[in-house]
mmCIF file of N, CA and C in Angstrom:
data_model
loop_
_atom_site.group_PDB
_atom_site.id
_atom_site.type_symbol
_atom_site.label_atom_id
_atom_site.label_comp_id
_atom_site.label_asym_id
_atom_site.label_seq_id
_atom_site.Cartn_x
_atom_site.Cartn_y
_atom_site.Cartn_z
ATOM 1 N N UNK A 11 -16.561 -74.949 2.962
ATOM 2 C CA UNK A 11 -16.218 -76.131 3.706
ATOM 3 C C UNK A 11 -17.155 -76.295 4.895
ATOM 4 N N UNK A 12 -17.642 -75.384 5.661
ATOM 5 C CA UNK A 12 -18.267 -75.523 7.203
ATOM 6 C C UNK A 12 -20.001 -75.827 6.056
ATOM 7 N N UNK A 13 -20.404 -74.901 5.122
ATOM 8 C CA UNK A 13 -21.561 -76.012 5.166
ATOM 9 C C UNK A 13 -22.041 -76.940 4.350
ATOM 10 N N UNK A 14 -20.628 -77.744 3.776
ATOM 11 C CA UNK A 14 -20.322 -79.173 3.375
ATOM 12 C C UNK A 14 -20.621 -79.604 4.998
ATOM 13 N N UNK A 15 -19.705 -79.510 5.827
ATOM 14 C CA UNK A 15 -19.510 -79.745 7.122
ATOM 15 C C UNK A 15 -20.943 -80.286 7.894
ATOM 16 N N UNK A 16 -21.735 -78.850 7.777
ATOM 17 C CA UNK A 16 -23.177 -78.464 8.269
ATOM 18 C C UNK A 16 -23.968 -79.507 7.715
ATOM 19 N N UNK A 17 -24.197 -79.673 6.246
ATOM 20 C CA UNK A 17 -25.467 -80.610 5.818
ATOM 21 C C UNK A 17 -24.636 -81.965 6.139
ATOM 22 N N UNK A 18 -23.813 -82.206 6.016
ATOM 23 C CA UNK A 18 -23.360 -83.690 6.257
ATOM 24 C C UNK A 18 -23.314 -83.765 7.275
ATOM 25 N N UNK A 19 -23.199 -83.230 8.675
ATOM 26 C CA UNK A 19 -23.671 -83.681 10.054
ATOM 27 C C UNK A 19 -24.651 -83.985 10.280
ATOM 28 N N UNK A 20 -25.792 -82.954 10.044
ATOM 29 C CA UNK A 20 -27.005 -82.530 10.408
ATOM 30 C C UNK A 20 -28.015 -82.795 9.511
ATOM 31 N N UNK A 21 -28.147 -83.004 8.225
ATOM 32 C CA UNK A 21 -28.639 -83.504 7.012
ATOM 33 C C UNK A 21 -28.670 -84.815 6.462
ATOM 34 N N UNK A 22 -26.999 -85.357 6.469
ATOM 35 C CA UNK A 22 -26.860 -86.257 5.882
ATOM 36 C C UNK A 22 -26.570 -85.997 4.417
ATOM 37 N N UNK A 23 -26.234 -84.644 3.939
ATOM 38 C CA UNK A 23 -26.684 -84.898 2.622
ATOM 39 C C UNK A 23 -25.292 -83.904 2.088
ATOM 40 N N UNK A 24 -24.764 -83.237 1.075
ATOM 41 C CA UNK A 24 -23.838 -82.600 0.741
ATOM 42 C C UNK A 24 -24.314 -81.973 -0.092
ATOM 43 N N UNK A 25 -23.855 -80.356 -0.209
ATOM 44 C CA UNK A 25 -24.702 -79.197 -0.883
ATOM 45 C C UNK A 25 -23.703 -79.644 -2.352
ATOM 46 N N UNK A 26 -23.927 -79.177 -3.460
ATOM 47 C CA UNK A 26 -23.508 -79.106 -4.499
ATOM 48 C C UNK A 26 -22.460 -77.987 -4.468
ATOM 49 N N UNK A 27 -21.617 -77.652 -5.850
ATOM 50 C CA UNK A 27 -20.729 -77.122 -5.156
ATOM 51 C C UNK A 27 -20.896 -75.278 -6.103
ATOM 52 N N UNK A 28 -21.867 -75.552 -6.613
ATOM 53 C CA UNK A 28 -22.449 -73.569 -6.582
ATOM 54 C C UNK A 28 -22.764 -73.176 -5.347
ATOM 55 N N UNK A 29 -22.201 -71.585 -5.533
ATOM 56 C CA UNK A 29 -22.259 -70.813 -4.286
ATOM 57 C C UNK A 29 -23.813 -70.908 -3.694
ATOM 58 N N UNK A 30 -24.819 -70.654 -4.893
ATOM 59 C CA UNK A 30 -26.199 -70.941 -3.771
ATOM 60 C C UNK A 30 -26.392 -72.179 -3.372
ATOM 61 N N UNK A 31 -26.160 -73.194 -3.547
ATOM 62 C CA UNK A 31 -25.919 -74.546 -2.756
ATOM 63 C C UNK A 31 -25.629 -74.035 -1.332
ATOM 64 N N UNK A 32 -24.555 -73.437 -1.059
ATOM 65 C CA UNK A 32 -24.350 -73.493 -0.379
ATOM 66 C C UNK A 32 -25.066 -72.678 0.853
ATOM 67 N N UNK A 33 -25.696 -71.434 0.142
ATOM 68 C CA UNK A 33 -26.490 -70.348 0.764
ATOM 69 C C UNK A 33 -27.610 -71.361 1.125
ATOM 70 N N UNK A 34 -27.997 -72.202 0.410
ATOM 71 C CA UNK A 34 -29.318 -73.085 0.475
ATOM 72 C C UNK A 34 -28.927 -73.636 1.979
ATOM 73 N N UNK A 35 -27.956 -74.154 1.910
ATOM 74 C CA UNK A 35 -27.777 -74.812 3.205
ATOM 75 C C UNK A 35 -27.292 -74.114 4.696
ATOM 76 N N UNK A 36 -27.073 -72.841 4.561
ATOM 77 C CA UNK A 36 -27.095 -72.198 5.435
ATOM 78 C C UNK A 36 -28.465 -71.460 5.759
ATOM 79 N N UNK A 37 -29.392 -71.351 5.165
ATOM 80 C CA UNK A 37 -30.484 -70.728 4.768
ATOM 81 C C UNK A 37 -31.470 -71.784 5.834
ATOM 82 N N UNK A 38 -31.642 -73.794 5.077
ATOM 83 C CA UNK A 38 -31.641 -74.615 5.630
ATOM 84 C C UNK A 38 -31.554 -74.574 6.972
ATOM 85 N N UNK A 39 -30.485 -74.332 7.457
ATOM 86 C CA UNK A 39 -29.795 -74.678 9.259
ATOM 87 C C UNK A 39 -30.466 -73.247 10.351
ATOM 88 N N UNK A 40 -30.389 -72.335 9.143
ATOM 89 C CA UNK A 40 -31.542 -71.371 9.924
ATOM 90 C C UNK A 40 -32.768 -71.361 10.161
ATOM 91 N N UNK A 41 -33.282 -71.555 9.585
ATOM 92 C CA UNK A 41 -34.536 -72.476 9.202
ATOM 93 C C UNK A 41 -34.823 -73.269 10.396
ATOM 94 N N UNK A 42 -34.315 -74.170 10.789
ATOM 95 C CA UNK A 42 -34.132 -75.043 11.577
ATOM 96 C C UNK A 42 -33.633 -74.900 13.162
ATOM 97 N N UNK A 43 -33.090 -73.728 12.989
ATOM 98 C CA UNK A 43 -32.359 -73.307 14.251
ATOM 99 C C UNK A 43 -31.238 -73.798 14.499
ATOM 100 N N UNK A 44 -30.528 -74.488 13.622
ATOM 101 C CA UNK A 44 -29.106 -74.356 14.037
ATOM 102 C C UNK A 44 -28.709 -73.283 14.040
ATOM 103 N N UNK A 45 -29.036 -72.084 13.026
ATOM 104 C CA UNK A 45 -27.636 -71.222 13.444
ATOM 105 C C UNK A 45 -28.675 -70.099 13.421
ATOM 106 N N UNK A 46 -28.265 -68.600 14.116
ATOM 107 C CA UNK A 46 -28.818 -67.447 14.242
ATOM 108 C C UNK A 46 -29.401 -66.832 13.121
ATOM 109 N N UNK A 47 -30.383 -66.535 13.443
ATOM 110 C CA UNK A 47 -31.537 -65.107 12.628
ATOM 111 C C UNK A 47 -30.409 -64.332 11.736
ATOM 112 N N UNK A 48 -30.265 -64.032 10.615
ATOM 113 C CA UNK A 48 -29.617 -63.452 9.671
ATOM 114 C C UNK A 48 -28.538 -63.914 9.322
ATOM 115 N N UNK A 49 -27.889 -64.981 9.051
ATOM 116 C CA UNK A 49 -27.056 -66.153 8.448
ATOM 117 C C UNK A 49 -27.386 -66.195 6.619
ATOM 118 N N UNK A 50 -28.571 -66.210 7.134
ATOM 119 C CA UNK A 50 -28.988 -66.480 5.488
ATOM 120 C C UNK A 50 -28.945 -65.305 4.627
ATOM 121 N N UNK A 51 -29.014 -63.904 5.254
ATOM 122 C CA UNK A 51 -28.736 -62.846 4.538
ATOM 123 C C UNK A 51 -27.127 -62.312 4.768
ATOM 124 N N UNK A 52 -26.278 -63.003 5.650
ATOM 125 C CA UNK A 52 -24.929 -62.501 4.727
ATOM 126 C C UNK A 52 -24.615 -63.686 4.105
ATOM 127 N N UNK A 53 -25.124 -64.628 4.281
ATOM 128 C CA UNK A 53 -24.714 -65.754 2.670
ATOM 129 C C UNK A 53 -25.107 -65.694 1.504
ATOM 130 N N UNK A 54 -26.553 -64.938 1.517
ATOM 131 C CA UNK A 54 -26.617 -64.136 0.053
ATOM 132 C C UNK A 54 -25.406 -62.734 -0.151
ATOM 133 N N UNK A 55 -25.375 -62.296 0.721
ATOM 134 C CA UNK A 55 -24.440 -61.048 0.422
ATOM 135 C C UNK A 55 -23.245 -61.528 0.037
ATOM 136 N N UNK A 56 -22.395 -62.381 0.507
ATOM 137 C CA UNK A 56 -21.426 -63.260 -0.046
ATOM 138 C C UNK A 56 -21.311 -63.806 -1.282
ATOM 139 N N UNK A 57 -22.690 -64.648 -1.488
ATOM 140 C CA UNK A 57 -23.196 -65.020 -2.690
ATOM 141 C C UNK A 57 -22.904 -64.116 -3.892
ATOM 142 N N UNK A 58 -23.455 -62.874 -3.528
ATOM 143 C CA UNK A 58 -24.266 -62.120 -4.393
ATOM 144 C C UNK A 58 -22.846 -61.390 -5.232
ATOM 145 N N UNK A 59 -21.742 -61.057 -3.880
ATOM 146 C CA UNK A 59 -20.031 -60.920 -4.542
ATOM 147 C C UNK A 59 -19.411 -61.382 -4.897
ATOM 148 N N UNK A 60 -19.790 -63.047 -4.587
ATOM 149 C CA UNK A 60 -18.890 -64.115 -5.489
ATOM 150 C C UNK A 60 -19.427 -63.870 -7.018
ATOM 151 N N UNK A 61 -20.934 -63.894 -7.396
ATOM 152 C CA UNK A 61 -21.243 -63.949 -8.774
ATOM 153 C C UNK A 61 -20.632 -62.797 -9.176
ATOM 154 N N UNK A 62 -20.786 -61.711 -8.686
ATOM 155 C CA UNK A 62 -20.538 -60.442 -9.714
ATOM 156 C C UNK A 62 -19.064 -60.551 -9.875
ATOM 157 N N UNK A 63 -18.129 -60.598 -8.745
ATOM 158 C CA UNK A 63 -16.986 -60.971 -9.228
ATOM 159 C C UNK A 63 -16.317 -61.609 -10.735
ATOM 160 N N UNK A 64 -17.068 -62.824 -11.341
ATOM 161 C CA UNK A 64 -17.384 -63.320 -12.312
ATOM 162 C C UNK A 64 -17.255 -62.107 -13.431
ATOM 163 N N UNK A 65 -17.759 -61.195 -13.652
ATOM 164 C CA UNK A 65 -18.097 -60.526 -14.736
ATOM 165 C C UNK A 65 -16.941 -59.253 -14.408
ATOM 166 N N UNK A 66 -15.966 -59.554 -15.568
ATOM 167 C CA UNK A 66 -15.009 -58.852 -15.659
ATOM 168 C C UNK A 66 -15.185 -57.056 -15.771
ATOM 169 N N UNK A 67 -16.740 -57.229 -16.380
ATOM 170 C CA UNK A 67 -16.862 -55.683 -16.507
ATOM 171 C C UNK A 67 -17.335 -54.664 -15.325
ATOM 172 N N UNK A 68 -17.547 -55.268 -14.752
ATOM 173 C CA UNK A 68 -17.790 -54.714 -13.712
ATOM 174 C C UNK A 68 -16.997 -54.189 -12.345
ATOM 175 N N UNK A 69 -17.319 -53.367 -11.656
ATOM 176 C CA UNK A 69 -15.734 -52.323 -10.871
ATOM 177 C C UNK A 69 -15.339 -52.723 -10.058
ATOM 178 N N UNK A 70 -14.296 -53.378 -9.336
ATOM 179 C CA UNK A 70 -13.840 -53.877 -8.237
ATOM 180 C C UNK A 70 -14.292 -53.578 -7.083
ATOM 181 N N UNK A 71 -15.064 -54.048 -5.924
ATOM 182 C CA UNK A 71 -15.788 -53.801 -4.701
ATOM 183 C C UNK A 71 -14.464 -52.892 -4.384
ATOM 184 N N UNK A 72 -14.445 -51.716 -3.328
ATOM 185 C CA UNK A 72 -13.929 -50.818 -2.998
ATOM 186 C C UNK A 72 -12.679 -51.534 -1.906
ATOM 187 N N UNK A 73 -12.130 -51.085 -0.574
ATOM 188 C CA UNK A 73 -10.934 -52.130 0.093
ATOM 189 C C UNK A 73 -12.065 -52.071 0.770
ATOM 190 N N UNK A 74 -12.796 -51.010 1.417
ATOM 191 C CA UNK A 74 -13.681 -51.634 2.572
ATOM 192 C C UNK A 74 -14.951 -52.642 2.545
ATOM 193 N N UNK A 75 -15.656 -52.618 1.067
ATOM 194 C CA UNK A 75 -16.291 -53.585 0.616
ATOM 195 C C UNK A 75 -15.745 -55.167 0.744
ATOM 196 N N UNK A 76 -14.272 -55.185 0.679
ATOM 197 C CA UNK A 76 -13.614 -56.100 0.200
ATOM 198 C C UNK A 76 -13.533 -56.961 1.642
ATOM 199 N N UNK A 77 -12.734 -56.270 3.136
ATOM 200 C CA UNK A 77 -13.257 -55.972 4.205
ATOM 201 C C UNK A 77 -14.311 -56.760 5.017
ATOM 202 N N UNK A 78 -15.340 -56.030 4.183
ATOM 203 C CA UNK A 78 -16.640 -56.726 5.369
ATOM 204 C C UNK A 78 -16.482 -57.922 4.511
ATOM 205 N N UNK A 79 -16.604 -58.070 3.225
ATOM 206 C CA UNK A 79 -17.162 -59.340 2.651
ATOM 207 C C UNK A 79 -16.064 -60.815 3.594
ATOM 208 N N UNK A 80 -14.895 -60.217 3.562
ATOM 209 C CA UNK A 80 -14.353 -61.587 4.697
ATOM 210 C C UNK A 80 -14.399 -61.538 6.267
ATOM 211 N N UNK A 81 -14.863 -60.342 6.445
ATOM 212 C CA UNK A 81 -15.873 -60.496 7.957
ATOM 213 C C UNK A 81 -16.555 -61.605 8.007
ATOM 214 N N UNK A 82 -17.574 -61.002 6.852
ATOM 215 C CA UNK A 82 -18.623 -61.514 6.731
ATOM 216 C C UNK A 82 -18.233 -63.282 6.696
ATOM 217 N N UNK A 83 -17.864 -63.367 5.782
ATOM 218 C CA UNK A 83 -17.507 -64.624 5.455
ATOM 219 C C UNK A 83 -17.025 -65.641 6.293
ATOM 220 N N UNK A 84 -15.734 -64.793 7.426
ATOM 221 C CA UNK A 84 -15.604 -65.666 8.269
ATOM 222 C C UNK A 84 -16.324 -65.947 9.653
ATOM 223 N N UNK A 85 -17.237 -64.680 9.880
ATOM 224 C CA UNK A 85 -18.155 -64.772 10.815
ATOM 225 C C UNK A 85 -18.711 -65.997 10.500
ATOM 226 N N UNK A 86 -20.005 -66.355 9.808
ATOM 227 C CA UNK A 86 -20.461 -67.176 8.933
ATOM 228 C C UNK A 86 -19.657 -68.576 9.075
ATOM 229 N N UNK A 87 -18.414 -68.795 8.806
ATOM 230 C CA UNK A 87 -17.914 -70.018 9.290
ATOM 231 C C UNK A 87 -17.590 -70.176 10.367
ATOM 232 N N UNK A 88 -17.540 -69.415 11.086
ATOM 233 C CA UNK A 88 -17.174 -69.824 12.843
ATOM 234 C C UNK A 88 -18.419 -70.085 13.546
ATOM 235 N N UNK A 89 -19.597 -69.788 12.431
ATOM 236 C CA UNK A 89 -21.113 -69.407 13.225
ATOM 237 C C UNK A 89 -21.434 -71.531 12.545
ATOM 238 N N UNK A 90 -21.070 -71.709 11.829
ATOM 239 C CA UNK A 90 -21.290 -72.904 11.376
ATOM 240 C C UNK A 90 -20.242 -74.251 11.717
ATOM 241 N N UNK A 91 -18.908 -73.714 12.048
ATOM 242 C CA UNK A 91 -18.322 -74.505 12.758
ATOM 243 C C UNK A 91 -18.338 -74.569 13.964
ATOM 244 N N UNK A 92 -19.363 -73.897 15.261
ATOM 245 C CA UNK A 92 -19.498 -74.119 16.330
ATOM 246 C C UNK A 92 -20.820 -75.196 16.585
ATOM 247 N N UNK A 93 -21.835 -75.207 15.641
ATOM 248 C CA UNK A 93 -22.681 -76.118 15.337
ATOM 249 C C UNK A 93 -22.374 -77.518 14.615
ATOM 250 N N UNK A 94 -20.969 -77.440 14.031
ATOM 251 C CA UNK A 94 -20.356 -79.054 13.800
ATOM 252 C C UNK A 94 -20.008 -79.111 14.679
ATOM 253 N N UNK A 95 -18.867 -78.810 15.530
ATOM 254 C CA UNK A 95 -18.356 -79.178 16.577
ATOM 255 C C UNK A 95 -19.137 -79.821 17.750
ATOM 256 N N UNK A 96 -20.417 -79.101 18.269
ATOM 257 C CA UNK A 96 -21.361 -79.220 19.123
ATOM 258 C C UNK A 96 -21.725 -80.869 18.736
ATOM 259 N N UNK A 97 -22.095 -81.194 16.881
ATOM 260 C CA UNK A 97 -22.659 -82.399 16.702
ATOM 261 C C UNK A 97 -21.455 -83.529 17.123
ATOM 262 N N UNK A 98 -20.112 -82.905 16.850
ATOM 263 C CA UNK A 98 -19.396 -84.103 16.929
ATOM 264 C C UNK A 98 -18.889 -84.333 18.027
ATOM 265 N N UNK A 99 -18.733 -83.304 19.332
ATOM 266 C CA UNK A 99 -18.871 -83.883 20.476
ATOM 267 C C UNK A 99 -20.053 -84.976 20.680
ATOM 268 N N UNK A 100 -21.101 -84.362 20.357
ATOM 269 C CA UNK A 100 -22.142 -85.221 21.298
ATOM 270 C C UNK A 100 -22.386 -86.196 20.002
ATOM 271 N N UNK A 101 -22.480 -86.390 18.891
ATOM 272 C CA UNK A 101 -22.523 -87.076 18.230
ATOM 273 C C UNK A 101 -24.370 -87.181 17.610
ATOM 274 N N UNK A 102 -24.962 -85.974 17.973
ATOM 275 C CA UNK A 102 -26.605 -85.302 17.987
ATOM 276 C C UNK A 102 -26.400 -84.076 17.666
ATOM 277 N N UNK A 103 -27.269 -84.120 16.335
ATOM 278 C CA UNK A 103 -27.577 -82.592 16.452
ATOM 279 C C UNK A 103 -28.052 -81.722 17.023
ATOM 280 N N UNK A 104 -27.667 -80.511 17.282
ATOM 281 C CA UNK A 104 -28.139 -79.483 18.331
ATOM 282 C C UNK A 104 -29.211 -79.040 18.735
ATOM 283 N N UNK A 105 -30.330 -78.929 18.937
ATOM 284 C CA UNK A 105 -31.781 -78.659 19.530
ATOM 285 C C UNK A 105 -32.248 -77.477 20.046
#
């Protein structure tokens, strides 16, 4: 949701709705400087547990794996919903 949020503030545009879409667009905003130096590498790491998840044969991430991954995850949206917020106060993207 935050970077649906992200490219449609700041873009104009809406990521598709595969998980790397969405890495794309966090990847994007780093890029750019909306959001901090290593964004884009826990959205692949996120990424990378949503796919494997997918494949039944494979072993359930451990509890503490399980853990960081919604750290991770929600770090990542609070790091992207402080950069919507910023646009929709001022109604400009951030600089």
């Amino acid at each position: 949701m935050c970077a649906l949020q992200l490219a449609h503030c700041h873009y104009g545009d809406t990521p598709g709705s595969w998980s790397s879409n969405v890495v794309e667009t966090y990847q994007r905003a780093e890029k750019d400087g909306l959001l901090p130096a290593g964004v884009t590498a826990v959205a692949n790491a996120i990424h990378y547990r949503h796919v494997e998840s997918q494949f039944p044969d494979n072993d359930l991430p451990t509890t503490a794996e399980l853990f960081q991954i919604i750290v991770l995850a929600y770090r990542l949206a609070w790091q992207a919903r402080t950069v919507v917020e910023s646009y929709v106060e001022t109604g400009k993207p951030r600089t």
